[in-house]
mmCIF file of C-alpha atoms in Angstrom:
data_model
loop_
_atom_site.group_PDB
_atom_site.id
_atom_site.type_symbol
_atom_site.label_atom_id
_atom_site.label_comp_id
_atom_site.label_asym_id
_atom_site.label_seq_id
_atom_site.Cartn_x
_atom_site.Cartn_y
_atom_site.Cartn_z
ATOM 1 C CA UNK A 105 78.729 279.896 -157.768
ATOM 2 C CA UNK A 106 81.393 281.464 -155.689
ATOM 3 C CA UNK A 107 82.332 279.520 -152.960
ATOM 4 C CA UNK A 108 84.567 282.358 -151.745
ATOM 5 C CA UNK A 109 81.824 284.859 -150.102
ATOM 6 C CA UNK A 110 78.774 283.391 -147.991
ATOM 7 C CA UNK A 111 75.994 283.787 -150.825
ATOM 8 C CA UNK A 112 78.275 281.331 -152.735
ATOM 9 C CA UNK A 113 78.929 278.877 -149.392
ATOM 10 C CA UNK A 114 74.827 278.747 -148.837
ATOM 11 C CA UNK A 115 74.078 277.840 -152.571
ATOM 12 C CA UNK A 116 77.040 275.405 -152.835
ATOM 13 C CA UNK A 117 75.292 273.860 -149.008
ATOM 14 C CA UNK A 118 71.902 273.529 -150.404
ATOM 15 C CA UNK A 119 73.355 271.802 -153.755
ATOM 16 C CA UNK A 120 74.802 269.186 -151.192
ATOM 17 C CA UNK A 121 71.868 268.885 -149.172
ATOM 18 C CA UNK A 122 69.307 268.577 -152.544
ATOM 19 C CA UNK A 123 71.874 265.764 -153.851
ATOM 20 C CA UNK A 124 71.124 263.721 -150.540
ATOM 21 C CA UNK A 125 67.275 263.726 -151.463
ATOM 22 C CA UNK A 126 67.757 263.417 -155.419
ATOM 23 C CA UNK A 127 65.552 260.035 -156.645
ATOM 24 C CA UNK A 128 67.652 257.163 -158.638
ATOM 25 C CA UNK A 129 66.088 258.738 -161.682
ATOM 26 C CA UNK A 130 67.582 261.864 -160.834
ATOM 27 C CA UNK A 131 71.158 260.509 -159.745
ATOM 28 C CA UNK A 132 71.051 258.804 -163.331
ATOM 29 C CA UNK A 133 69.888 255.533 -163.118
ATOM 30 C CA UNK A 134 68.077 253.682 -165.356
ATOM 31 C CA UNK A 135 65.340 251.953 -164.172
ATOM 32 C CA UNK A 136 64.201 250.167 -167.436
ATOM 33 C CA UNK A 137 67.394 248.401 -168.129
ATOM 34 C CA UNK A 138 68.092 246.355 -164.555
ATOM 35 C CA UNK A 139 70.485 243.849 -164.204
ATOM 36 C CA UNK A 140 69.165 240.165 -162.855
ATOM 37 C CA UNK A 141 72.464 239.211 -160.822
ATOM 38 C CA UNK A 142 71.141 235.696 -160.457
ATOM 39 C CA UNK A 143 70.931 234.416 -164.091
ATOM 40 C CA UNK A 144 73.220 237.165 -164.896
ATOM 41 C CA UNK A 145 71.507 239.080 -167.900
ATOM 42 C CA UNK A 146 69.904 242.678 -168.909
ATOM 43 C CA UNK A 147 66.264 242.791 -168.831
ATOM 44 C CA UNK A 148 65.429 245.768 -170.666
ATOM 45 C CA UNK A 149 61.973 247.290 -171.180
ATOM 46 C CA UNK A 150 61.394 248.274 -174.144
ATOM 47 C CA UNK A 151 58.254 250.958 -175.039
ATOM 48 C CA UNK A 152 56.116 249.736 -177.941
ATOM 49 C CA UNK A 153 55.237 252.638 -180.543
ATOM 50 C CA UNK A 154 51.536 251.642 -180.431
ATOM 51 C CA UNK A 155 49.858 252.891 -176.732
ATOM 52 C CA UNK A 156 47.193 250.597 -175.569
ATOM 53 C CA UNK A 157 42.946 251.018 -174.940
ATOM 54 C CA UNK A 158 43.549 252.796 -171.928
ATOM 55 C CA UNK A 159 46.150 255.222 -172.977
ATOM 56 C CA UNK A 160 48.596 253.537 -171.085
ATOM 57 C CA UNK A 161 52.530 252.742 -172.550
ATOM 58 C CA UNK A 162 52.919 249.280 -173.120
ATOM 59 C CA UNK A 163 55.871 247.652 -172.509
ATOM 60 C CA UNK A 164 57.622 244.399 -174.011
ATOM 61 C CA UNK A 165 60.755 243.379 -171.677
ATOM 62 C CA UNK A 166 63.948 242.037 -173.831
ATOM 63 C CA UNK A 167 66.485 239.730 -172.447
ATOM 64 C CA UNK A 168 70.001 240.510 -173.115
ATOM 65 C CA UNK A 169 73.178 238.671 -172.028
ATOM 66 C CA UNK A 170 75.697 241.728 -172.601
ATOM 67 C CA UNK A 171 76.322 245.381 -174.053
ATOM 68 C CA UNK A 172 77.995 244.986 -177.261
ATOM 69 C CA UNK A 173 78.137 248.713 -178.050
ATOM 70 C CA UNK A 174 78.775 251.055 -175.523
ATOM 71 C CA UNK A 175 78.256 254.929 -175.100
ATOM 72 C CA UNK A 176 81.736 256.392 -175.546
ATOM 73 C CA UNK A 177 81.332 259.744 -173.509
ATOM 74 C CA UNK A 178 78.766 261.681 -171.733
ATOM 75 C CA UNK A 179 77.327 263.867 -174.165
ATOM 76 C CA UNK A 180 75.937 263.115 -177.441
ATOM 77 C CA UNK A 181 73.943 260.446 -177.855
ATOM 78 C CA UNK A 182 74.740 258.496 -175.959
ATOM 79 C CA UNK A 183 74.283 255.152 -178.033
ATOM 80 C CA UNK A 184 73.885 251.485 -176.304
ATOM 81 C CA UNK A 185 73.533 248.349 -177.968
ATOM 82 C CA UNK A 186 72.269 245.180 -176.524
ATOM 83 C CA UNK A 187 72.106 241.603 -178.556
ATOM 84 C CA UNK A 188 68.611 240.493 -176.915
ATOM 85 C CA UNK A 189 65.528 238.151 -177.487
ATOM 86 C CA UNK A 190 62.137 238.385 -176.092
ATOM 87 C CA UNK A 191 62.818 234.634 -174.688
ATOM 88 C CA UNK A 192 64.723 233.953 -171.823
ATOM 89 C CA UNK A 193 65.380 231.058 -172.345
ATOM 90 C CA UNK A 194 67.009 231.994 -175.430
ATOM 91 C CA UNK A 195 69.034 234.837 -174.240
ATOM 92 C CA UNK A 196 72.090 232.990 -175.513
ATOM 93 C CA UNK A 197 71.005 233.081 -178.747
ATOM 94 C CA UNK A 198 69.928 236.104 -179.306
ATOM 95 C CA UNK A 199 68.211 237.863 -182.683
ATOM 96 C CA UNK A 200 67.384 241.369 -181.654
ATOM 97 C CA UNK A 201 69.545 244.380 -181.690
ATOM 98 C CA UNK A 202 68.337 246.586 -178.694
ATOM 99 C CA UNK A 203 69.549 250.484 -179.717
ATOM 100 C CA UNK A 204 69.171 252.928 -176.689
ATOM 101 C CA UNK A 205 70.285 256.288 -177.450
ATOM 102 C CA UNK A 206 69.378 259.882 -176.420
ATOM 103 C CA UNK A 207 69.024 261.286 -180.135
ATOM 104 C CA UNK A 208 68.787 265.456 -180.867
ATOM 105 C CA UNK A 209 65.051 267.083 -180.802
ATOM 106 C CA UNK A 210 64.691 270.194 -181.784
ATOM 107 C CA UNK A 211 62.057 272.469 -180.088
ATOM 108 C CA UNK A 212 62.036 274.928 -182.931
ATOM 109 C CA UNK A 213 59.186 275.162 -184.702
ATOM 110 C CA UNK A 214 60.531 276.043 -188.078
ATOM 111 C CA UNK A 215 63.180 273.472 -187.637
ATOM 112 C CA UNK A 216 62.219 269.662 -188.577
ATOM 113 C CA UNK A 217 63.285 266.885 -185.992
ATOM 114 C CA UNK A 218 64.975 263.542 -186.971
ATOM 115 C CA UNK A 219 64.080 260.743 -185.660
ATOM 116 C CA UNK A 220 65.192 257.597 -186.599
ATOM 117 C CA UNK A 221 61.745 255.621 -185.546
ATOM 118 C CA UNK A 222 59.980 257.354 -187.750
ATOM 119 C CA UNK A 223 62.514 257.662 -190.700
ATOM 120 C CA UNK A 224 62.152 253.806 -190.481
ATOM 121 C CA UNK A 225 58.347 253.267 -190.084
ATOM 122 C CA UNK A 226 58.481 255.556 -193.198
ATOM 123 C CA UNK A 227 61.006 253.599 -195.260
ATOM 124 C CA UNK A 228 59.171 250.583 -194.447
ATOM 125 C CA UNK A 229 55.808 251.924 -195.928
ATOM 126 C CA UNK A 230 57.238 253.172 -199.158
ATOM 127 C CA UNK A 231 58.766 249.729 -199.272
ATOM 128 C CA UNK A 232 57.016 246.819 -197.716
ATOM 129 C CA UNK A 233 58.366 244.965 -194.887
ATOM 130 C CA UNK A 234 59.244 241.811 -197.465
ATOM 131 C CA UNK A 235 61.100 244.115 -199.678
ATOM 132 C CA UNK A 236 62.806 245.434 -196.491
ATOM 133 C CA UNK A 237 64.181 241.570 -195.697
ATOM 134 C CA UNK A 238 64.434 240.967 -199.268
ATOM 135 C CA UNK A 239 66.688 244.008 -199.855
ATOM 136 C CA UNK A 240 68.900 243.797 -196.269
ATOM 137 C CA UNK A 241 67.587 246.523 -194.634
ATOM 138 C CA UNK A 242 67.065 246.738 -190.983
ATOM 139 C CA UNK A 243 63.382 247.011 -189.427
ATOM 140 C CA UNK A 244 62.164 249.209 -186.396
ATOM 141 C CA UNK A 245 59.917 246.067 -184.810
ATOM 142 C CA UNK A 246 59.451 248.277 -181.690
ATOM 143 C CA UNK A 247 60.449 251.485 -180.435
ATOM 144 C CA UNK A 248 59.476 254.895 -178.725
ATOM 145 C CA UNK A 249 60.084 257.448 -176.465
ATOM 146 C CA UNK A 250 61.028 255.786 -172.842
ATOM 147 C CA UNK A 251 58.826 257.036 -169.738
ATOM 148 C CA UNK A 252 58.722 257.050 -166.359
ATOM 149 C CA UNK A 253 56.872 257.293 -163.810
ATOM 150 C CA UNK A 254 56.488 260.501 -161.470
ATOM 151 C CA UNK A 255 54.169 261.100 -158.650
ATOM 152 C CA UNK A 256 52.072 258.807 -160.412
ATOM 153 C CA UNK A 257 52.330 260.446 -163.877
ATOM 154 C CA UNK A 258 53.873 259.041 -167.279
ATOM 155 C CA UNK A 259 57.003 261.798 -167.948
ATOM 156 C CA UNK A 260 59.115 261.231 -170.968
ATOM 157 C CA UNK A 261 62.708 260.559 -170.362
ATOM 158 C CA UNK A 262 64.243 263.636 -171.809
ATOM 159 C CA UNK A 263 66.716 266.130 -170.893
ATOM 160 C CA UNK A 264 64.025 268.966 -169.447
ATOM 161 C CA UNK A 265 62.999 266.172 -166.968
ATOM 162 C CA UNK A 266 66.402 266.073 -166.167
ATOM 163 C CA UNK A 267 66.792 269.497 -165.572
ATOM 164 C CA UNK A 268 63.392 270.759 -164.331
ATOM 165 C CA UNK A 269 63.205 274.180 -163.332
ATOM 166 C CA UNK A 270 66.472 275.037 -164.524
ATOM 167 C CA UNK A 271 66.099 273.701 -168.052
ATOM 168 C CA UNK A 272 65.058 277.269 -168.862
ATOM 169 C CA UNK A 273 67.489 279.210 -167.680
ATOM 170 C CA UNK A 274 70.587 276.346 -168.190
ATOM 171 C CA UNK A 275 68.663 276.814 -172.202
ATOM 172 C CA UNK A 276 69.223 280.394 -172.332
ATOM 173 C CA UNK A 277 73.001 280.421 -171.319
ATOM 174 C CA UNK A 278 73.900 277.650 -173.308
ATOM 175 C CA UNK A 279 72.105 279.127 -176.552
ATOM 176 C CA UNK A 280 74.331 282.341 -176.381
ATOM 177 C CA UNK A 281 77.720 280.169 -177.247
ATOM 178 C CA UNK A 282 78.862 280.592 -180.592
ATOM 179 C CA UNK A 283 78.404 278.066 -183.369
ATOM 180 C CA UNK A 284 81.343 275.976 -183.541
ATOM 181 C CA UNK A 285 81.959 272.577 -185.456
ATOM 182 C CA UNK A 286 82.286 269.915 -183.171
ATOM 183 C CA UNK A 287 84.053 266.529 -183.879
ATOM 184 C CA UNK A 288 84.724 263.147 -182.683
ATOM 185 C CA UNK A 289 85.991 259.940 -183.746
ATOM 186 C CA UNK A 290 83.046 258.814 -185.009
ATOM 187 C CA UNK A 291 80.430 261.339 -186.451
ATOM 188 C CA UNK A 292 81.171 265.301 -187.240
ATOM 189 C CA UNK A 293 78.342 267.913 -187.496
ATOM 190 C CA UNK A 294 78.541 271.442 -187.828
ATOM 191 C CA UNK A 295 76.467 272.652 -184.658
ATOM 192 C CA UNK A 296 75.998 274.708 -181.776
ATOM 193 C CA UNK A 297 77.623 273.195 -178.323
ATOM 194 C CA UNK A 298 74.569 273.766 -176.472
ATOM 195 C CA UNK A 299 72.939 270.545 -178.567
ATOM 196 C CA UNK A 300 75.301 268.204 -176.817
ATOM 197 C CA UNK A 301 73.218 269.070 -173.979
ATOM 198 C CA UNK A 302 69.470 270.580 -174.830
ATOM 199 C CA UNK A 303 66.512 268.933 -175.972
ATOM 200 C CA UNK A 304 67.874 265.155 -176.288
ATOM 201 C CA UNK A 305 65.124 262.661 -175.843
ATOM 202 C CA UNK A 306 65.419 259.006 -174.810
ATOM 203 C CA UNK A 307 65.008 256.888 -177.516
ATOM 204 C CA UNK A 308 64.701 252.626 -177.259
ATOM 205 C CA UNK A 309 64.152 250.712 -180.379
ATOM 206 C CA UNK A 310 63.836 247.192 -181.308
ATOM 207 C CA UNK A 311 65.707 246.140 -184.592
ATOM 208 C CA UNK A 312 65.799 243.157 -186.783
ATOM 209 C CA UNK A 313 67.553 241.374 -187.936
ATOM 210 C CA UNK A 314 70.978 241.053 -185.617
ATOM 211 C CA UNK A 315 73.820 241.147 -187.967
ATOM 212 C CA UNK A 316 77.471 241.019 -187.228
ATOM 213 C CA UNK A 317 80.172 242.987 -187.508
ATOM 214 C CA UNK A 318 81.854 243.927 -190.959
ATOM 215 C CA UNK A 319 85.198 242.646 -189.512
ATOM 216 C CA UNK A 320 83.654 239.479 -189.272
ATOM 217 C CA UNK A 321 84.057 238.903 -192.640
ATOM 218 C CA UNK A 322 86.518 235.859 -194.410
ATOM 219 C CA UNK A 323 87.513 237.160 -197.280
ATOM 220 C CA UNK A 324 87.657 240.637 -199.665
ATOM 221 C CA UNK A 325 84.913 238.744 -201.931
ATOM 222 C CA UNK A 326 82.924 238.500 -199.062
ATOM 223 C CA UNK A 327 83.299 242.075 -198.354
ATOM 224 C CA UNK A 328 82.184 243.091 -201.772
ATOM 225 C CA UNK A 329 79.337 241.273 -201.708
ATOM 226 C CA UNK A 330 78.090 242.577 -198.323
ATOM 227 C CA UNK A 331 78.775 246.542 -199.419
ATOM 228 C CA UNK A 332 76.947 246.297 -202.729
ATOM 229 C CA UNK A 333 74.361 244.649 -200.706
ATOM 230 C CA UNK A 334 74.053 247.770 -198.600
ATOM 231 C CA UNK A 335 74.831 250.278 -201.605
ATOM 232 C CA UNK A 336 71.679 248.268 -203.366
ATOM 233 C CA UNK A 337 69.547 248.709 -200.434
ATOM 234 C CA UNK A 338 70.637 252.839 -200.106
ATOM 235 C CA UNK A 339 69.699 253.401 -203.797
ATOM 236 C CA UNK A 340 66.191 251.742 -203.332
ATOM 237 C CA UNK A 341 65.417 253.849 -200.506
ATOM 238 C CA UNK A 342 66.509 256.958 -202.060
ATOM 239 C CA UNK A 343 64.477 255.908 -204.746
ATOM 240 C CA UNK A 344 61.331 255.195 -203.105
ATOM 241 C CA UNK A 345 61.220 257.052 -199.983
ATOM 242 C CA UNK A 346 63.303 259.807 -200.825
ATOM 243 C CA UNK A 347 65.574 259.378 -197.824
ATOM 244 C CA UNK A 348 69.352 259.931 -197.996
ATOM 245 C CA UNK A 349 70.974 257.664 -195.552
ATOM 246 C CA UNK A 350 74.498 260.479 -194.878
ATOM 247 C CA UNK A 351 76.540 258.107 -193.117
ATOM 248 C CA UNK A 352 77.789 255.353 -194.997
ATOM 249 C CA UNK A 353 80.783 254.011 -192.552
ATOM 250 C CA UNK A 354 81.809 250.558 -191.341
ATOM 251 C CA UNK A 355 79.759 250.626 -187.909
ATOM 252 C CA UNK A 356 77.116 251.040 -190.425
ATOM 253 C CA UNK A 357 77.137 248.309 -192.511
ATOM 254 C CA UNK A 358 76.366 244.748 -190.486
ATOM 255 C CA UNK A 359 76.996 241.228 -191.676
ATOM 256 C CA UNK A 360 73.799 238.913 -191.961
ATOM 257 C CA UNK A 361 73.854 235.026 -193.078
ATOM 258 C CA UNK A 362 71.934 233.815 -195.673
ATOM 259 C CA UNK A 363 72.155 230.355 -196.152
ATOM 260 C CA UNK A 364 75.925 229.709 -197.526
ATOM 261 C CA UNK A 365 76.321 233.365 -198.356
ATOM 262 C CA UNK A 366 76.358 236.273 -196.789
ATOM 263 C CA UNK A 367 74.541 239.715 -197.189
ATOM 264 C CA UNK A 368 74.892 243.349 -196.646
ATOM 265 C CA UNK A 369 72.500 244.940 -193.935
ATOM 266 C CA UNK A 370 72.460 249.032 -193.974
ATOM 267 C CA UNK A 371 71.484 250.018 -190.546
ATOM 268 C CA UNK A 372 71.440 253.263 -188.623
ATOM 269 C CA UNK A 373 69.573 256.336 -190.000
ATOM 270 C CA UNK A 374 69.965 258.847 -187.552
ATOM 271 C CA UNK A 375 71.614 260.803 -189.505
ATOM 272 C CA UNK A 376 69.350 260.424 -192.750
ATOM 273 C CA UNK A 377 67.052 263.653 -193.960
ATOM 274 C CA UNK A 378 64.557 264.179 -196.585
ATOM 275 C CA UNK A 379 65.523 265.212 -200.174
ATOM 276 C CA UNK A 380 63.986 267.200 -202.668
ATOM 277 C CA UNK A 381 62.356 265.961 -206.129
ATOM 278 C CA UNK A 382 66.276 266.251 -207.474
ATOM 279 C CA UNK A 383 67.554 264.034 -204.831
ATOM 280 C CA UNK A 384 69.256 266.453 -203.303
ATOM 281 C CA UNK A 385 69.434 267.255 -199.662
ATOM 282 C CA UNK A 386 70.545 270.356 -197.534
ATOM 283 C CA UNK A 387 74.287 271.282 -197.165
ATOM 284 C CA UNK A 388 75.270 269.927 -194.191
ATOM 285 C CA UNK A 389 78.769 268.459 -192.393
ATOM 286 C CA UNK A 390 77.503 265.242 -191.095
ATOM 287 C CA UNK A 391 78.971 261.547 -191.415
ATOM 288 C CA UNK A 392 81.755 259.353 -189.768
ATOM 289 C CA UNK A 393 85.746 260.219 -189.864
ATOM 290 C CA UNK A 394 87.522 258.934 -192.254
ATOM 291 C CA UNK A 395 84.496 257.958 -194.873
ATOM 292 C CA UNK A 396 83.442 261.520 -195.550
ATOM 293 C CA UNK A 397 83.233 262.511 -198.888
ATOM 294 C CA UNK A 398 85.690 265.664 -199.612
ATOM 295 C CA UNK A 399 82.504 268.057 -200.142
ATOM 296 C CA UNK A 400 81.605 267.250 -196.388
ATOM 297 C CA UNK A 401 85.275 267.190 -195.414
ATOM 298 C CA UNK A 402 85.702 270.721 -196.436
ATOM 299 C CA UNK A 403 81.956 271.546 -195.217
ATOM 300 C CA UNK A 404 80.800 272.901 -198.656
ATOM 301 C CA UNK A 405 77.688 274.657 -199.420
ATOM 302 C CA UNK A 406 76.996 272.484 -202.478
ATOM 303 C CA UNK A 407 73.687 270.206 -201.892
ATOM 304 C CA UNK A 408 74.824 266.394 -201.008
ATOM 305 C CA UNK A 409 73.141 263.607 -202.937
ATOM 306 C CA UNK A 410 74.043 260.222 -203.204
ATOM 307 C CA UNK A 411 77.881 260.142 -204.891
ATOM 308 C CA UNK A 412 78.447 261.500 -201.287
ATOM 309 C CA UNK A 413 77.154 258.197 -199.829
ATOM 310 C CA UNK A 414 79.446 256.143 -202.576
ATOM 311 C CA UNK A 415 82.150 258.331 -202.280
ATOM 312 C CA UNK A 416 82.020 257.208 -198.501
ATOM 313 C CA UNK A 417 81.844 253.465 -199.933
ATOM 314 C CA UNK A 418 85.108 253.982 -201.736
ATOM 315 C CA UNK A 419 87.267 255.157 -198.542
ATOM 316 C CA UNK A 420 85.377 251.965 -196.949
ATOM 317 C CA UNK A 421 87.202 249.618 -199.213
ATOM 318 C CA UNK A 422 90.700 251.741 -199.219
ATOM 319 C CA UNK A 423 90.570 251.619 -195.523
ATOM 320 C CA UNK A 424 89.808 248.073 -194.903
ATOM 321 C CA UNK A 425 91.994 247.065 -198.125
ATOM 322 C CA UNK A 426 94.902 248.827 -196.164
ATOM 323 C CA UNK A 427 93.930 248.193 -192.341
ATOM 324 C CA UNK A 428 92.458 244.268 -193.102
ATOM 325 C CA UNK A 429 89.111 243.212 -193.662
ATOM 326 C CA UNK A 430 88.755 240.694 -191.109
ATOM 327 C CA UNK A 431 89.893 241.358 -187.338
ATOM 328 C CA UNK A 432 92.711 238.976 -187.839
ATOM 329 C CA UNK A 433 94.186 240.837 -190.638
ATOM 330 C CA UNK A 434 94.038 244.347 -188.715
ATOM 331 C CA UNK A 435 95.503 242.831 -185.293
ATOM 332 C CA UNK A 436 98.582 241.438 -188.105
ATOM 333 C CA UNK A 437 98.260 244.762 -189.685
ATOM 334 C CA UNK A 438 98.673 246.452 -186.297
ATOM 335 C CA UNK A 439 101.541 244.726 -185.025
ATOM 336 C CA UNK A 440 103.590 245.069 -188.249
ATOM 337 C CA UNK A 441 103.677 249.071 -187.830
ATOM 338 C CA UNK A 442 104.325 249.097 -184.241
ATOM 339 C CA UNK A 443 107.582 246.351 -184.969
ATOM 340 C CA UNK A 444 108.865 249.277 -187.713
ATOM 341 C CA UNK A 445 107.793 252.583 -185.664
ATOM 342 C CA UNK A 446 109.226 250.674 -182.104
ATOM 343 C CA UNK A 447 112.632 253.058 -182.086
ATOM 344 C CA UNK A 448 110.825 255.916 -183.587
ATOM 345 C CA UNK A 449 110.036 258.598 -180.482
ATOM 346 C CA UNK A 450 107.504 260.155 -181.915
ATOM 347 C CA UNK A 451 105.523 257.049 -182.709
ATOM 348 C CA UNK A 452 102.282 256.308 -180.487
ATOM 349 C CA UNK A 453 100.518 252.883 -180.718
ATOM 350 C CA UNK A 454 96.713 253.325 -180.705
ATOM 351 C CA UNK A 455 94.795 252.293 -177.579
ATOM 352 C CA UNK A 456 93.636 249.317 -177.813
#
């Protein structure tokens, strides 16, 4: 669009003008997640994965007092968290983990999709739900795509709704840039830029149980004992399923009580694939910064398996043995290298 000659004025006029008439939907707002001002919580709709007699989505409305993980930037996935209970009344005490994120679909037909919902349904076959508790594993209770409704028609919430007409041709121009490897501070894969963007459907699930952060934790024994929880619960569901979980970090790894103890809970699979009867799966650069393994670091061709996923476990403990294990420990941590690095010039403090 060039605003410079008239063509470009008339096009940039009707852009305006089309903005005026857009829907809520369409200017970006959500409207299954509304806030209720009065008794000050999220109530959050959440789509069950089985549809009713009639055809119709059914819907099961969470409560939720406040976002405890939110989306970093625009693109990507866009992951929310919410710590929510289907009672109201117990909205303060929550046990749900609410995960809303806008997950990668491929349209490709020789290319297989990931989806985490189904990943999990399938773990929890091979396995049985009891195992699943047993072995500190989280379970999808609840989950699909999220709809809405337009001209009186159900219309998943994806990107091509988004877009409409011009999902086409905004496809075609963004599938011509080159294949780059793109990176944040959280998860690297080795993709083309036009994924940030294309094809990403709206995904809401409903997970149990609610564990707590990893830097929760009292004590280094307690930290042991909650990652050879998880590391238990990853080698099972290689095991049985055949699923290789690819992204052992701390985000990854919650905190659940058990009586006097504590376990390990491995959550988060969006990143896990299918292996072959070797236990092997494809070479691919996927993970979280710093807990790659060195073969993913240096994007190798050889296949990963699981000494990836425990090589990841062993930068786990080197970083929290050096940063702190408990939040206490890393704020002490923190403020000990900015008091020796305060006259250097070069030194910057991380954001906080």
């Amino acid at each position: 669009m060039d605003v410079t000659d008239s063509a470009g004025r008339a096009a940039y006029i009707s852009f305006i003008v089309s903005l005026c008439y857009c829907t809520d939907y369409e200017l970006g707002y959500d409207p299954t997640v509304v806030w209720n001002a009065d008794k000050k919580y999220w109530v959050i709709k959440c789509p069950d994965s089985t549809a009713a007699k009639d055809g119709k989505v059914r819907v099961v409305e969470y409560y939720a007092r406040k976002q405890i993980i939110e989306a970093e930037r625009i693109f990507g996935r866009h992951t929310r968290g919410f710590a929510a209970s289907l009672n109201r009344n117990m909205v303060d005490e929550p046990d749900t983990f609410i995960k809303d994120a806008w997950p990668y679909e491929s349209s490709d037909s020789q290319q297989t999709s990931q989806n985490e919902l189904d990943i999990m349904k399938y773990i929890e076959k091979k396995l049985g739900g009891k195992s699943m508790d047993r072995l500190g594993i989280v379970r999808a209770k609840n989950g699909s795509i999220v709809c809405f409704s337009e001209a009186g028609n159900l219309v998943n919430d994806d990107t091509s709704a988004m877009l409409g007409s011009v999902f086409a041709d905004f496809k075609v121009a963004l599938s011509q840039t080159p294949t780059v490897p793109t990176t944040n501070n959280r998860a690297i894969t080795e993709d083309n830029p036009a994924k940030s963007i294309l094809l990403r459907v709206h995904q809401r699930m409903v997970l149990q149980p609610l564990g707590r952060p990893l830097h929760t934790l009292k004590s280094p024994y307690e930290l042991i004992i909650v990652l050879a929880d998880a590391m238990v619960a990853h080698s099972v569901i290689l095991k049985k399923s055949g699923y290789l979980h690819r992204d052992i970090s701390p985000n990854n790894i919650m905190v659940v009580d058990d009586g006097e103890r504590v376990r390990g809970l491995l959550i988060d699979f969006d990143h896990a694939i299918k292996t072959d009867k070797s236990r092997l799966a494809i070479a691919e650069r996927t993970g979280t910064l710093p807990f790659m393994s060195i073969c993913n670091l240096q994007n190798s061709k050889v296949q990963r398996s699981e000494l990836d996923d425990w090589e990841s476990i062993l930068y786990i403990v080197c970083w929290l043995g050096v940063h702190g294990v408990n939040r206490d420990e890393q704020v002490a941590y923190q403020q000990e290298i900015d008091a020796m690095c305060k006259d250097d010039e070069y030194y910057k403090p991380p954001l906080a």
